[in-house]
PDB file of C-alpha atoms in Angstrom:
ATOM      1  CA  UNK X   5       0.000   0.000   0.000  1.00  0.00           C
ATOM      2  CA  UNK X   6       2.983   2.366  -0.016  1.00  0.00           C
ATOM      3  CA  UNK X   7       2.230   3.698  -3.524  1.00  0.00           C
ATOM      4  CA  UNK X   8      -1.403   4.288  -2.532  1.00  0.00           C
ATOM      5  CA  UNK X   9      -0.267   6.066   0.647  1.00  0.00           C
ATOM      6  CA  UNK X  10       2.168   8.223  -1.333  1.00  0.00           C
ATOM      7  CA  UNK X  11      -0.513   9.336  -3.783  1.00  0.00           C
ATOM      8  CA  UNK X  12      -3.257   9.787  -1.153  1.00  0.00           C
ATOM      9  CA  UNK X  13      -0.929  11.820   1.084  1.00  0.00           C
ATOM     10  CA  UNK X  14      -0.218  14.056  -1.900  1.00  0.00           C
ATOM     11  CA  UNK X  15      -3.927  14.546  -2.626  1.00  0.00           C
ATOM     12  CA  UNK X  16      -4.639  15.477   0.996  1.00  0.00           C
ATOM     13  CA  UNK X  17      -2.188  18.387   0.789  1.00  0.00           C
ATOM     14  CA  UNK X  18      -4.598  20.542  -1.245  1.00  0.00           C
ATOM     15  CA  UNK X  19      -6.180  22.058   1.900  1.00  0.00           C
ATOM     16  CA  UNK X  20      -2.841  22.751   3.596  1.00  0.00           C
ATOM     17  CA  UNK X  21      -0.974  26.082   3.332  1.00  0.00           C
ATOM     18  CA  UNK X  22       1.968  24.320   1.674  1.00  0.00           C
ATOM     19  CA  UNK X  23      -0.129  23.449  -1.402  1.00  0.00           C
ATOM     20  CA  UNK X  24      -3.315  25.565  -1.388  1.00  0.00           C
ATOM     21  CA  UNK X  25      -1.481  28.818  -2.359  1.00  0.00           C
ATOM     22  CA  UNK X  26      -0.215  27.063  -5.492  1.00  0.00           C
ATOM     23  CA  UNK X  27      -3.819  27.134  -6.761  1.00  0.00           C
ATOM     24  CA  UNK X  28      -3.426  30.885  -7.118  1.00  0.00           C
ATOM     25  CA  UNK X  29      -0.194  30.395  -9.044  1.00  0.00           C
ATOM     26  CA  UNK X  30      -1.179  27.692 -11.497  1.00  0.00           C
ATOM     27  CA  UNK X  31      -4.641  29.055 -12.452  1.00  0.00           C
ATOM     28  CA  UNK X  32      -3.565  32.581 -13.534  1.00  0.00           C
ATOM     29  CA  UNK X  33      -0.538  31.072 -15.250  1.00  0.00           C
ATOM     30  CA  UNK X  34      -2.689  28.799 -17.444  1.00  0.00           C
ATOM     31  CA  UNK X  35      -5.592  31.151 -18.089  1.00  0.00           C
ATOM     32  CA  UNK X  36      -5.816  32.846 -21.475  1.00  0.00           C
ATOM     33  CA  UNK X  37      -3.264  30.508 -23.069  1.00  0.00           C
ATOM     34  CA  UNK X  38      -5.718  28.330 -24.963  1.00  0.00           C
ATOM     35  CA  UNK X  39      -6.774  24.824 -23.900  1.00  0.00           C
ATOM     36  CA  UNK X  40      -3.815  22.946 -25.367  1.00  0.00           C
ATOM     37  CA  UNK X  41      -1.119  25.320 -24.144  1.00  0.00           C
ATOM     38  CA  UNK X  42      -2.796  25.907 -20.784  1.00  0.00           C
ATOM     39  CA  UNK X  43      -3.068  22.170 -20.115  1.00  0.00           C
ATOM     40  CA  UNK X  44       0.536  21.615 -21.179  1.00  0.00           C
ATOM     41  CA  UNK X  45       1.705  24.336 -18.792  1.00  0.00           C
ATOM     42  CA  UNK X  46      -0.366  22.877 -15.938  1.00  0.00           C
ATOM     43  CA  UNK X  47       1.144  19.431 -16.558  1.00  0.00           C
ATOM     44  CA  UNK X  48       4.670  20.857 -16.691  1.00  0.00           C
ATOM     45  CA  UNK X  49       4.066  22.728 -13.426  1.00  0.00           C
ATOM     46  CA  UNK X  50       2.883  19.478 -11.830  1.00  0.00           C
ATOM     47  CA  UNK X  51       5.891  17.628 -13.233  1.00  0.00           C
ATOM     48  CA  UNK X  52       8.202  20.221 -11.680  1.00  0.00           C
ATOM     49  CA  UNK X  53       6.600  19.670  -8.254  1.00  0.00           C
ATOM     50  CA  UNK X  54       6.939  15.884  -8.681  1.00  0.00           C
ATOM     51  CA  UNK X  55      10.611  16.112  -9.695  1.00  0.00           C
ATOM     52  CA  UNK X  56      11.444  18.171  -6.587  1.00  0.00           C
ATOM     53  CA  UNK X  57       9.750  15.652  -4.293  1.00  0.00           C
ATOM     54  CA  UNK X  58      11.496  12.800  -6.122  1.00  0.00           C
ATOM     55  CA  UNK X  59      14.791  14.419  -5.166  1.00  0.00           C
ATOM     56  CA  UNK X  60      13.756  14.671  -1.510  1.00  0.00           C
ATOM     57  CA  UNK X  61      12.615  11.041  -1.515  1.00  0.00           C
ATOM     58  CA  UNK X  62      16.097  10.013  -2.656  1.00  0.00           C
ATOM     59  CA  UNK X  63      17.744  12.194   0.021  1.00  0.00           C
ATOM     60  CA  UNK X  64      15.591  10.693   2.803  1.00  0.00           C
ATOM     61  CA  UNK X  65      16.459   7.157   1.632  1.00  0.00           C
ATOM     62  CA  UNK X  66      20.185   7.955   1.625  1.00  0.00           C
ATOM     63  CA  UNK X  67      20.102   9.653   5.044  1.00  0.00           C
ATOM     64  CA  UNK X  68      18.058   6.837   6.568  1.00  0.00           C
ATOM     65  CA  UNK X  69      20.506   4.245   5.281  1.00  0.00           C
ATOM     66  CA  UNK X  70      23.556   6.227   6.449  1.00  0.00           C
ATOM     67  CA  UNK X  71      22.501   7.137   9.987  1.00  0.00           C
ATOM     68  CA  UNK X  72      20.783   3.873  10.841  1.00  0.00           C
ATOM     69  CA  UNK X  73      17.104   3.255  10.366  1.00  0.00           C
ATOM     70  CA  UNK X  74      16.028   3.097  14.009  1.00  0.00           C
ATOM     71  CA  UNK X  75      17.791   6.275  15.164  1.00  0.00           C
ATOM     72  CA  UNK X  76      16.733   8.180  12.063  1.00  0.00           C
ATOM     73  CA  UNK X  77      13.090   7.133  12.345  1.00  0.00           C
ATOM     74  CA  UNK X  78      12.966   8.115  16.038  1.00  0.00           C
ATOM     75  CA  UNK X  79      14.392  11.513  15.191  1.00  0.00           C
ATOM     76  CA  UNK X  80      11.817  12.009  12.454  1.00  0.00           C
ATOM     77  CA  UNK X  81       8.978  10.953  14.759  1.00  0.00           C
ATOM     78  CA  UNK X  82      10.221  13.481  17.331  1.00  0.00           C
ATOM     79  CA  UNK X  83      10.379  16.314  14.789  1.00  0.00           C
ATOM     80  CA  UNK X  84       7.097  15.280  13.134  1.00  0.00           C
ATOM     81  CA  UNK X  85       5.316  15.357  16.492  1.00  0.00           C
ATOM     82  CA  UNK X  86       6.487  18.904  17.217  1.00  0.00           C
ATOM     83  CA  UNK X  87       5.562  20.064  13.709  1.00  0.00           C
ATOM     84  CA  UNK X  88       2.137  18.417  13.763  1.00  0.00           C
ATOM     85  CA  UNK X  89       1.248  19.776  17.220  1.00  0.00           C
ATOM     86  CA  UNK X  90       2.460  23.294  16.370  1.00  0.00           C
ATOM     87  CA  UNK X  91       0.624  23.274  13.077  1.00  0.00           C
ATOM     88  CA  UNK X  92      -2.535  22.046  14.842  1.00  0.00           C
ATOM     89  CA  UNK X  93      -2.391  25.100  17.097  1.00  0.00           C
ATOM     90  CA  UNK X  94      -2.045  27.385  14.073  1.00  0.00           C
ATOM     91  CA  UNK X  95      -4.991  25.718  12.344  1.00  0.00           C
ATOM     92  CA  UNK X  96      -7.117  26.439  15.420  1.00  0.00           C
ATOM     93  CA  UNK X  97      -5.766  30.026  15.470  1.00  0.00           C
ATOM     94  CA  UNK X  98      -4.285  29.497  18.958  1.00  0.00           C
ATOM     95  CA  UNK X  99      -0.801  30.213  17.660  1.00  0.00           C
ATOM     96  CA  UNK X 100       0.372  32.449  14.851  1.00  0.00           C
ATOM     97  CA  UNK X 101       3.306  31.237  12.770  1.00  0.00           C
ATOM     98  CA  UNK X 102       4.335  32.902   9.532  1.00  0.00           C
ATOM     99  CA  UNK X 103       5.326  30.377   6.889  1.00  0.00           C
ATOM    100  CA  UNK X 104       8.517  31.279   5.012  1.00  0.00           C
ATOM    101  CA  UNK X 105       8.059  32.594   1.504  1.00  0.00           C
ATOM    102  CA  UNK X 106       9.784  30.870  -1.398  1.00  0.00           C
ATOM    103  CA  UNK X 107      11.677  33.502  -3.410  1.00  0.00           C
ATOM    104  CA  UNK X 108      11.365  33.185  -7.176  1.00  0.00           C
ATOM    105  CA  UNK X 109      14.741  33.700  -8.907  1.00  0.00           C
ATOM    106  CA  UNK X 110      14.786  36.296 -11.665  1.00  0.00           C
ATOM    107  CA  UNK X 111      15.853  33.791 -14.330  1.00  0.00           C
ATOM    108  CA  UNK X 112      12.520  31.949 -13.928  1.00  0.00           C
ATOM    109  CA  UNK X 113      10.580  35.075 -14.909  1.00  0.00           C
ATOM    110  CA  UNK X 114      12.703  35.371 -18.049  1.00  0.00           C
ATOM    111  CA  UNK X 115      11.870  31.861 -19.299  1.00  0.00           C
ATOM    112  CA  UNK X 116       9.431  30.991 -22.067  1.00  0.00           C
ATOM    113  CA  UNK X 117       5.941  29.910 -20.963  1.00  0.00           C
ATOM    114  CA  UNK X 118       6.577  26.147 -20.982  1.00  0.00           C
ATOM    115  CA  UNK X 119       9.958  26.212 -19.266  1.00  0.00           C
ATOM    116  CA  UNK X 120       8.703  28.874 -16.845  1.00  0.00           C
ATOM    117  CA  UNK X 121       5.824  26.598 -15.773  1.00  0.00           C
ATOM    118  CA  UNK X 122       8.221  23.691 -15.180  1.00  0.00           C
ATOM    119  CA  UNK X 123      10.769  25.748 -13.230  1.00  0.00           C
ATOM    120  CA  UNK X 124       8.060  27.356 -11.099  1.00  0.00           C
ATOM    121  CA  UNK X 125       6.788  23.884 -10.176  1.00  0.00           C
ATOM    122  CA  UNK X 126      10.351  22.765  -9.513  1.00  0.00           C
ATOM    123  CA  UNK X 127      11.003  25.628  -7.099  1.00  0.00           C
ATOM    124  CA  UNK X 128       7.570  25.837  -5.463  1.00  0.00           C
ATOM    125  CA  UNK X 129       7.682  22.096  -4.793  1.00  0.00           C
ATOM    126  CA  UNK X 130      10.118  22.997  -2.010  1.00  0.00           C
ATOM    127  CA  UNK X 131       7.321  24.802  -0.161  1.00  0.00           C
ATOM    128  CA  UNK X 132       5.664  21.497   0.738  1.00  0.00           C
ATOM    129  CA  UNK X 133       8.690  19.599   2.011  1.00  0.00           C
ATOM    130  CA  UNK X 134       8.215  20.714   5.621  1.00  0.00           C
ATOM    131  CA  UNK X 135       4.437  20.367   5.501  1.00  0.00           C
ATOM    132  CA  UNK X 136       3.278  18.798   8.792  1.00  0.00           C
ATOM    133  CA  UNK X 137       0.864  16.284   7.293  1.00  0.00           C
ATOM    134  CA  UNK X 138       1.227  13.104   9.414  1.00  0.00           C
ATOM    135  CA  UNK X 139       0.634  10.924   6.333  1.00  0.00           C
ATOM    136  CA  UNK X 140       3.608  12.619   4.654  1.00  0.00           C
ATOM    137  CA  UNK X 141       5.870  11.788   7.606  1.00  0.00           C
ATOM    138  CA  UNK X 142       4.664   8.181   7.630  1.00  0.00           C
ATOM    139  CA  UNK X 143       5.676   8.048   3.972  1.00  0.00           C
ATOM    140  CA  UNK X 144       9.090   9.562   4.732  1.00  0.00           C
ATOM    141  CA  UNK X 145       9.625   7.087   7.555  1.00  0.00           C
ATOM    142  CA  UNK X 146       8.817   4.205   5.236  1.00  0.00           C
ATOM    143  CA  UNK X 147      11.275   5.540   2.656  1.00  0.00           C
ATOM    144  CA  UNK X 148      13.945   5.889   5.339  1.00  0.00           C
ATOM    145  CA  UNK X 149      13.496   2.283   6.468  1.00  0.00           C
ATOM    146  CA  UNK X 150      13.989   0.976   2.925  1.00  0.00           C
ATOM    147  CA  UNK X 151      17.306   2.760   2.456  1.00  0.00           C
ATOM    148  CA  UNK X 152      16.663   2.437  -1.296  1.00  0.00           C
ATOM    149  CA  UNK X 153      17.143   5.458  -3.551  1.00  0.00           C
ATOM    150  CA  UNK X 154      14.971   3.809  -6.220  1.00  0.00           C
ATOM    151  CA  UNK X 155      12.082   3.278  -3.804  1.00  0.00           C
ATOM    152  CA  UNK X 156      12.593   6.731  -2.273  1.00  0.00           C
ATOM    153  CA  UNK X 157      12.663   8.443  -5.647  1.00  0.00           C
ATOM    154  CA  UNK X 158       9.669   6.518  -6.990  1.00  0.00           C
ATOM    155  CA  UNK X 159       7.465   7.157  -3.928  1.00  0.00           C
ATOM    156  CA  UNK X 160       8.559  10.801  -3.849  1.00  0.00           C
ATOM    157  CA  UNK X 161       7.513  11.115  -7.494  1.00  0.00           C
ATOM    158  CA  UNK X 162       4.115   9.462  -6.881  1.00  0.00           C
ATOM    159  CA  UNK X 163       3.574  11.756  -3.890  1.00  0.00           C
ATOM    160  CA  UNK X 164       4.399  14.759  -6.071  1.00  0.00           C
ATOM    161  CA  UNK X 165       1.900  13.583  -8.699  1.00  0.00           C
ATOM    162  CA  UNK X 166      -0.685  13.335  -5.921  1.00  0.00           C
ATOM    163  CA  UNK X 167      -0.005  16.933  -4.898  1.00  0.00           C
ATOM    164  CA  UNK X 168      -0.170  18.106  -8.501  1.00  0.00           C
ATOM    165  CA  UNK X 169      -3.405  16.266  -9.409  1.00  0.00           C
ATOM    166  CA  UNK X 170      -5.912  18.638  -7.713  1.00  0.00           C
ATOM    167  CA  UNK X 171      -3.910  21.657  -8.895  1.00  0.00           C
ATOM    168  CA  UNK X 172      -4.091  20.474 -12.504  1.00  0.00           C
ATOM    169  CA  UNK X 173      -7.777  19.592 -12.091  1.00  0.00           C
ATOM    170  CA  UNK X 174      -8.602  23.071 -10.754  1.00  0.00           C
ATOM    171  CA  UNK X 175      -6.601  24.667 -13.580  1.00  0.00           C
ATOM    172  CA  UNK X 176      -8.572  22.645 -16.158  1.00  0.00           C
ATOM    173  CA  UNK X 177     -11.877  23.691 -14.573  1.00  0.00           C
ATOM    174  CA  UNK X 178     -10.770  27.337 -14.647  1.00  0.00           C
ATOM    175  CA  UNK X 179      -9.864  27.065 -18.343  1.00  0.00           C
ATOM    176  CA  UNK X 180     -13.364  25.847 -19.201  1.00  0.00           C
ATOM    177  CA  UNK X 181     -14.967  28.600 -17.121  1.00  0.00           C
ATOM    178  CA  UNK X 182     -15.598  26.900 -13.753  1.00  0.00           C
ATOM    179  CA  UNK X 183     -13.884  28.664 -10.860  1.00  0.00           C
ATOM    180  CA  UNK X 184     -13.694  25.822  -8.335  1.00  0.00           C
ATOM    181  CA  UNK X 185     -10.954  27.548  -6.357  1.00  0.00           C
ATOM    182  CA  UNK X 186     -13.602  29.647  -4.583  1.00  0.00           C
ATOM    183  CA  UNK X 187     -15.272  26.449  -3.316  1.00  0.00           C
ATOM    184  CA  UNK X 188     -11.929  25.143  -2.036  1.00  0.00           C
ATOM    185  CA  UNK X 189     -11.293  28.391  -0.164  1.00  0.00           C
ATOM    186  CA  UNK X 190     -14.875  28.502   1.223  1.00  0.00           C
ATOM    187  CA  UNK X 191     -14.423  25.065   2.843  1.00  0.00           C
ATOM    188  CA  UNK X 192     -11.001  25.856   4.247  1.00  0.00           C
ATOM    189  CA  UNK X 193     -12.185  27.097   7.685  1.00  0.00           C
ATOM    190  CA  UNK X 194     -14.101  23.871   8.365  1.00  0.00           C
ATOM    191  CA  UNK X 195     -11.174  21.775   7.173  1.00  0.00           C
ATOM    192  CA  UNK X 196      -8.779  23.821   9.332  1.00  0.00           C
ATOM    193  CA  UNK X 197     -10.743  23.060  12.515  1.00  0.00           C
ATOM    194  CA  UNK X 198     -10.998  19.334  11.827  1.00  0.00           C
ATOM    195  CA  UNK X 199      -7.345  19.152  10.842  1.00  0.00           C
ATOM    196  CA  UNK X 200      -6.281  21.286  13.809  1.00  0.00           C
ATOM    197  CA  UNK X 201      -7.815  19.005  16.464  1.00  0.00           C
ATOM    198  CA  UNK X 202      -6.653  15.924  14.589  1.00  0.00           C
ATOM    199  CA  UNK X 203      -3.085  17.215  14.407  1.00  0.00           C
ATOM    200  CA  UNK X 204      -3.011  18.014  18.139  1.00  0.00           C
ATOM    201  CA  UNK X 205      -3.864  14.390  18.924  1.00  0.00           C
ATOM    202  CA  UNK X 206      -1.547  12.949  16.296  1.00  0.00           C
ATOM    203  CA  UNK X 207       1.238  15.356  17.284  1.00  0.00           C
ATOM    204  CA  UNK X 208       1.263  14.243  20.928  1.00  0.00           C
ATOM    205  CA  UNK X 209       1.154  10.572  19.925  1.00  0.00           C
ATOM    206  CA  UNK X 210       3.930  10.825  17.328  1.00  0.00           C
ATOM    207  CA  UNK X 211       6.078  12.971  19.650  1.00  0.00           C
ATOM    208  CA  UNK X 212       5.753  10.308  22.367  1.00  0.00           C
ATOM    209  CA  UNK X 213       7.000   7.637  19.963  1.00  0.00           C
ATOM    210  CA  UNK X 214       9.996   9.799  19.103  1.00  0.00           C
ATOM    211  CA  UNK X 215      10.690  10.542  22.776  1.00  0.00           C
ATOM    212  CA  UNK X 216      10.222   7.065  24.240  1.00  0.00           C
ATOM    213  CA  UNK X 217      10.859   4.888  21.179  1.00  0.00           C
ATOM    214  CA  UNK X 218       8.794   2.209  19.476  1.00  0.00           C
ATOM    215  CA  UNK X 219       9.116  -0.112  22.508  1.00  0.00           C
ATOM    216  CA  UNK X 220       6.852   2.180  24.519  1.00  0.00           C
ATOM    217  CA  UNK X 221       4.191   1.984  21.829  1.00  0.00           C
ATOM    218  CA  UNK X 222       4.508  -1.773  21.281  1.00  0.00           C
ATOM    219  CA  UNK X 223       4.136  -2.586  24.987  1.00  0.00           C
ATOM    220  CA  UNK X 224       1.363  -0.067  25.786  1.00  0.00           C
TER     221      UNK X 224
END
């Protein structure tokens, strides 16, 4: 089920602030270009996101293999727990954290439409690497335990395709005159509350595993 998890975790990112803002990048970029060119640019943007996450999948596999799977996974559980809990507080508006902006190098703006779409996806794919989605960290932990760059790269790519799918879908709807992005934004407050409480629970649980190790969980 690892491929399914990778893709599903990518799909679930659409409501998170590491992916939702990309809706407002990809739609204006593809509008007014014609159906064929607009779709091609949307696909290239999605491919850029997938390539970036493929790279990170390979890095996680290499690091997991080098540092030892058990120690690395405990460290990631520890960090994931802190991230998830903190992000849960921000979703419930109990804590305010400003997410870092991803600067867009000048050379990207100078590219032709097709290459510009790909490079924007390539660079903006970095925005989602630290996204505190528990499913994403489960995926990273699995990649780390394999220690395989092929598996890490492949699952990273599938995850990137999952992230890109709703973005491409919304871009296609916009090109045919249906502005679905307003519906996504209108449901965001409800999603934030559900996700916030869920992340508080998951954050404490995952943090405890990182702090006390898997033995605590297995014997409890």
